[in-house]
XYZ file of C-alpha atoms in Angstrom:
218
model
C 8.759 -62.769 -15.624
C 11.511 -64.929 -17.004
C 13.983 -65.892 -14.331
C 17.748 -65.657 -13.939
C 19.405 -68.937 -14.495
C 22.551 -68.658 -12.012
C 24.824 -71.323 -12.105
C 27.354 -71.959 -9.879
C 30.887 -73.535 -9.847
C 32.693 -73.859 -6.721
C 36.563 -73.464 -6.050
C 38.999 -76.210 -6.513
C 38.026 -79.012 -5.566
C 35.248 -78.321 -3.342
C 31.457 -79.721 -4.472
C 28.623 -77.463 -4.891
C 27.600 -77.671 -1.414
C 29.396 -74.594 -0.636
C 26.591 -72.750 -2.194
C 23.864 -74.462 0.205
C 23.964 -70.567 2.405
C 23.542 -68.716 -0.881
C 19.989 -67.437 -0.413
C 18.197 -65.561 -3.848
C 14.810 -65.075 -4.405
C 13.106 -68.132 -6.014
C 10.852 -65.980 -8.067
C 13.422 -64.229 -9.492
C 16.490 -66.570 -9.702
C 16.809 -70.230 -10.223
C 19.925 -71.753 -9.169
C 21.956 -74.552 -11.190
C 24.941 -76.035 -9.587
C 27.737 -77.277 -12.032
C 30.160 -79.738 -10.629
C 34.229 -80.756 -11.158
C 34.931 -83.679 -13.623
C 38.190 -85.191 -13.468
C 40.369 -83.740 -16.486
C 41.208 -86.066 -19.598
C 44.766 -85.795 -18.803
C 47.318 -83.913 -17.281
C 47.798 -81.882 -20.816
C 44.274 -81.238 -21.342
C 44.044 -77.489 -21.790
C 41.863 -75.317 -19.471
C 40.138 -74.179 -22.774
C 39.143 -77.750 -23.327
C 38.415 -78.644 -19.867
C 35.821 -75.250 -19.818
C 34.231 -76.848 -22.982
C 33.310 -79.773 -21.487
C 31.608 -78.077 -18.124
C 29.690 -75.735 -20.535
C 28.303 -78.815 -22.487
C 26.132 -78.993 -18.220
C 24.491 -75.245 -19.188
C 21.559 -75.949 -20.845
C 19.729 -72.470 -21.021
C 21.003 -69.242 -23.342
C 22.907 -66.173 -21.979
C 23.041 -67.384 -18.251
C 24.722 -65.751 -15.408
C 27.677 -67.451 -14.006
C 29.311 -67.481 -10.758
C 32.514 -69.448 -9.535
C 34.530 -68.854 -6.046
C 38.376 -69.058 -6.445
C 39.436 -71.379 -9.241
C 36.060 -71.676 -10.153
C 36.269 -67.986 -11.069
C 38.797 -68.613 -13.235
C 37.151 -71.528 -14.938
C 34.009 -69.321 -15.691
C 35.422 -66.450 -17.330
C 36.635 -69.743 -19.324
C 33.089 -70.717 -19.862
C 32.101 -67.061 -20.736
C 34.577 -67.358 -24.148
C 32.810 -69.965 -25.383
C 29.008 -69.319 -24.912
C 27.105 -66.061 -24.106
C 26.615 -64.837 -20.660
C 24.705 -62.329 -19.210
C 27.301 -61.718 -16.284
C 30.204 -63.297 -14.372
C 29.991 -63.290 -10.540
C 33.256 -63.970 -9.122
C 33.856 -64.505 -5.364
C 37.315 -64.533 -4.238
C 38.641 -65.104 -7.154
C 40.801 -63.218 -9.719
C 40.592 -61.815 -12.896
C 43.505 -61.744 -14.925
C 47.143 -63.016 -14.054
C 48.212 -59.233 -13.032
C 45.794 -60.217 -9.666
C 48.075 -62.978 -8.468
C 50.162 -62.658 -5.420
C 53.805 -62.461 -5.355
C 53.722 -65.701 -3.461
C 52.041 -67.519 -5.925
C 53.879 -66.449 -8.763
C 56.705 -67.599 -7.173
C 55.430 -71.273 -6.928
C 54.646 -70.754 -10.897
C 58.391 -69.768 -11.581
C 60.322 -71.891 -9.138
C 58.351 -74.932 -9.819
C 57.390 -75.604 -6.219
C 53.827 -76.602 -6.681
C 55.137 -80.008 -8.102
C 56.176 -80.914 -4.559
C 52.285 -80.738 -3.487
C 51.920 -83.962 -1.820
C 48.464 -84.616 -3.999
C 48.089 -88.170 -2.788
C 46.952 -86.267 0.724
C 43.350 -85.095 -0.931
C 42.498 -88.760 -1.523
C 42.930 -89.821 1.939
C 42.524 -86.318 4.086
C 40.298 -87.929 6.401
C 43.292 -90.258 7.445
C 45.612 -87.253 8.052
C 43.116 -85.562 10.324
C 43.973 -86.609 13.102
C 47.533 -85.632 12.740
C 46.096 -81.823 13.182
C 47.070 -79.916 15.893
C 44.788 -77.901 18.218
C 40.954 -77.841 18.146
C 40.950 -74.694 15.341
C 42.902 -76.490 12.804
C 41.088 -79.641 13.342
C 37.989 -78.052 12.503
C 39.438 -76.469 9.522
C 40.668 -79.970 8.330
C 37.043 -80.979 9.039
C 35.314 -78.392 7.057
C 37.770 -78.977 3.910
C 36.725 -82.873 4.524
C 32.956 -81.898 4.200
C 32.995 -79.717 1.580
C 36.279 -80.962 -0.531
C 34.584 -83.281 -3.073
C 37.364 -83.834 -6.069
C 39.916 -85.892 -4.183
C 41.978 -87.187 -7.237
C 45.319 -86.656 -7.502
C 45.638 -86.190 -10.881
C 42.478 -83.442 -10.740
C 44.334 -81.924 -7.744
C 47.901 -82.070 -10.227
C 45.708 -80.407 -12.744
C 43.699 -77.810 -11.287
C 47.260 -76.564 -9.106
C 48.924 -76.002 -12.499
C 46.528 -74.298 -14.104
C 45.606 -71.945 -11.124
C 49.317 -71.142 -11.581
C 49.592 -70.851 -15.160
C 46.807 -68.897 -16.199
C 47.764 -66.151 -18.525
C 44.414 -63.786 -18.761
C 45.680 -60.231 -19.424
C 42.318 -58.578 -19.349
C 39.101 -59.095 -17.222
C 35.588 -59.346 -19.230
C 33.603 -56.251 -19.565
C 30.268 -57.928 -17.890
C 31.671 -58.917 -14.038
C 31.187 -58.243 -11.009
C 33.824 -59.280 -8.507
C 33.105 -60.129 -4.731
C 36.311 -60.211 -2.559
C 36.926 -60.421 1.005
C 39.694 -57.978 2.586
C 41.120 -61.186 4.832
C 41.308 -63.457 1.942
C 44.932 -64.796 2.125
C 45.075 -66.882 -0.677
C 44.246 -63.714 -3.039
C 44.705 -60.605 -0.802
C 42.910 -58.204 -1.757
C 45.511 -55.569 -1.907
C 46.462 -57.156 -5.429
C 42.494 -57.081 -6.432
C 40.907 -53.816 -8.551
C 37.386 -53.063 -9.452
C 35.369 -55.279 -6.895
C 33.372 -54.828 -4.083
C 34.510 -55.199 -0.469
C 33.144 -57.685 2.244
C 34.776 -56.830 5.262
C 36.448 -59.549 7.075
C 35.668 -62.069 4.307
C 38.192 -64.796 3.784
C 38.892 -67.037 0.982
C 35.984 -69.022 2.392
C 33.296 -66.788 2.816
C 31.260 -67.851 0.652
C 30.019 -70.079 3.732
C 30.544 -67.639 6.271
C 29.646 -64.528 4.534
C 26.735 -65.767 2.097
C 23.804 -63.595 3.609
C 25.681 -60.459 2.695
C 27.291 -62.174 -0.934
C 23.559 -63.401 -1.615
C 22.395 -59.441 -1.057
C 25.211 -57.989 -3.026
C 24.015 -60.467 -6.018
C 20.415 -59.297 -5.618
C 21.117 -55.836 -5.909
C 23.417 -56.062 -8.665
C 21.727 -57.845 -11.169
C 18.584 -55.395 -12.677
């Protein structure tokens, strides 16, 4: 039996590692894990920047899968080669799936007052964390955050914001947490619930993602 190639993106700026809990058969699946390159420029398109990450998929009509922005960057991917499916976890599908919060920061502008210089040194600002559960928050972003460029972190923020998709693909299947506060999912259709999973849980929640990927892929 031929196997599933799955490969995986991870959200913004995080490394592959996130997908170390993600637990498939090995007889059936074989896992590639694609990583973030730093973009050209600031104007590089996210149609050129999804070129470039496809040039790392080496086998025909894979399956992809990408949490948050990497979500977004696959369906990307999926307009330029053939794909078999698109897993998305926590992610969104078209613009319409964006929270009034977020489209906010598109229209005002505000993301342009991210202090992005912060990602290159976060391990510096730790300390400055109040109280043991946002320390350990800090410290999980600092283990798992693996893009710490500012002008990636310029990038990826504006193009989050300014994505335009109207439609989602025909071949997806969407994962999403009901306590995911950077995309609630009261703003998400067609997808299948994981209760209490957060914008994270693809670390905290992979037994039960890694079952609902089993069973939904013949």
């Amino acid at each position: 039996m031929e196997k599933i190639h799955l490969y995986c993106m991870p959200g913004l700026g995080a490394s592959s590692k996130i997908f170390e809990r993600i637990s498939l058969p090995k007889d059936k699946f074989e896992l590639h894990f694609l990583e973030w390159k730093i973009p050209t420029s600031l104007d590089e398109t996210i149609e050129e920047y999804a070129l470039r990450i496809s040039d790392d998929i080496t086998h025909k009509n894979p399956v992809l899968l990408g949490v948050s922005f990497g979500g977004i960057l696959v369906q990307e991917i999926a307009k330029i080669i053939s794909v078999q499916k698109i897993i998305l976890v926590s992610s969104i599908k078209s613009h319409h799936e964006f929270p009034y919060r977020l489209k906010l920061f598109q229209i005002t502008k505000a993301y342009k007052l991210f202090p992005a210089k912060i990602v290159e040194n976060l391990e510096d600002y730790t300390k400055y964390f109040l109280g043991d559960f946002l320390k350990k928050r800090a410290e999980l972003y600092e283990m798992y955050l693996s893009v710490k460029d500012a002008r990636y972190m310029k990038w990826a923020i504006y193009n989050v914001l300014h994505w335009q998709q109207e439609n989602a693909p025909n071949n997806i299947l969407h994962i999403h947490g009901n306590d995911d506060h950077v995309f609630p999912s009261k703003h998400i259709n067609n997808f299948i619930l994981v209760n209490k999973g957060t914008h994270i849980m693809v670390l905290i929640k992979a037994k039960e993602i890694s079952e609902i990927i089993y069973k939904s892929i013949p």
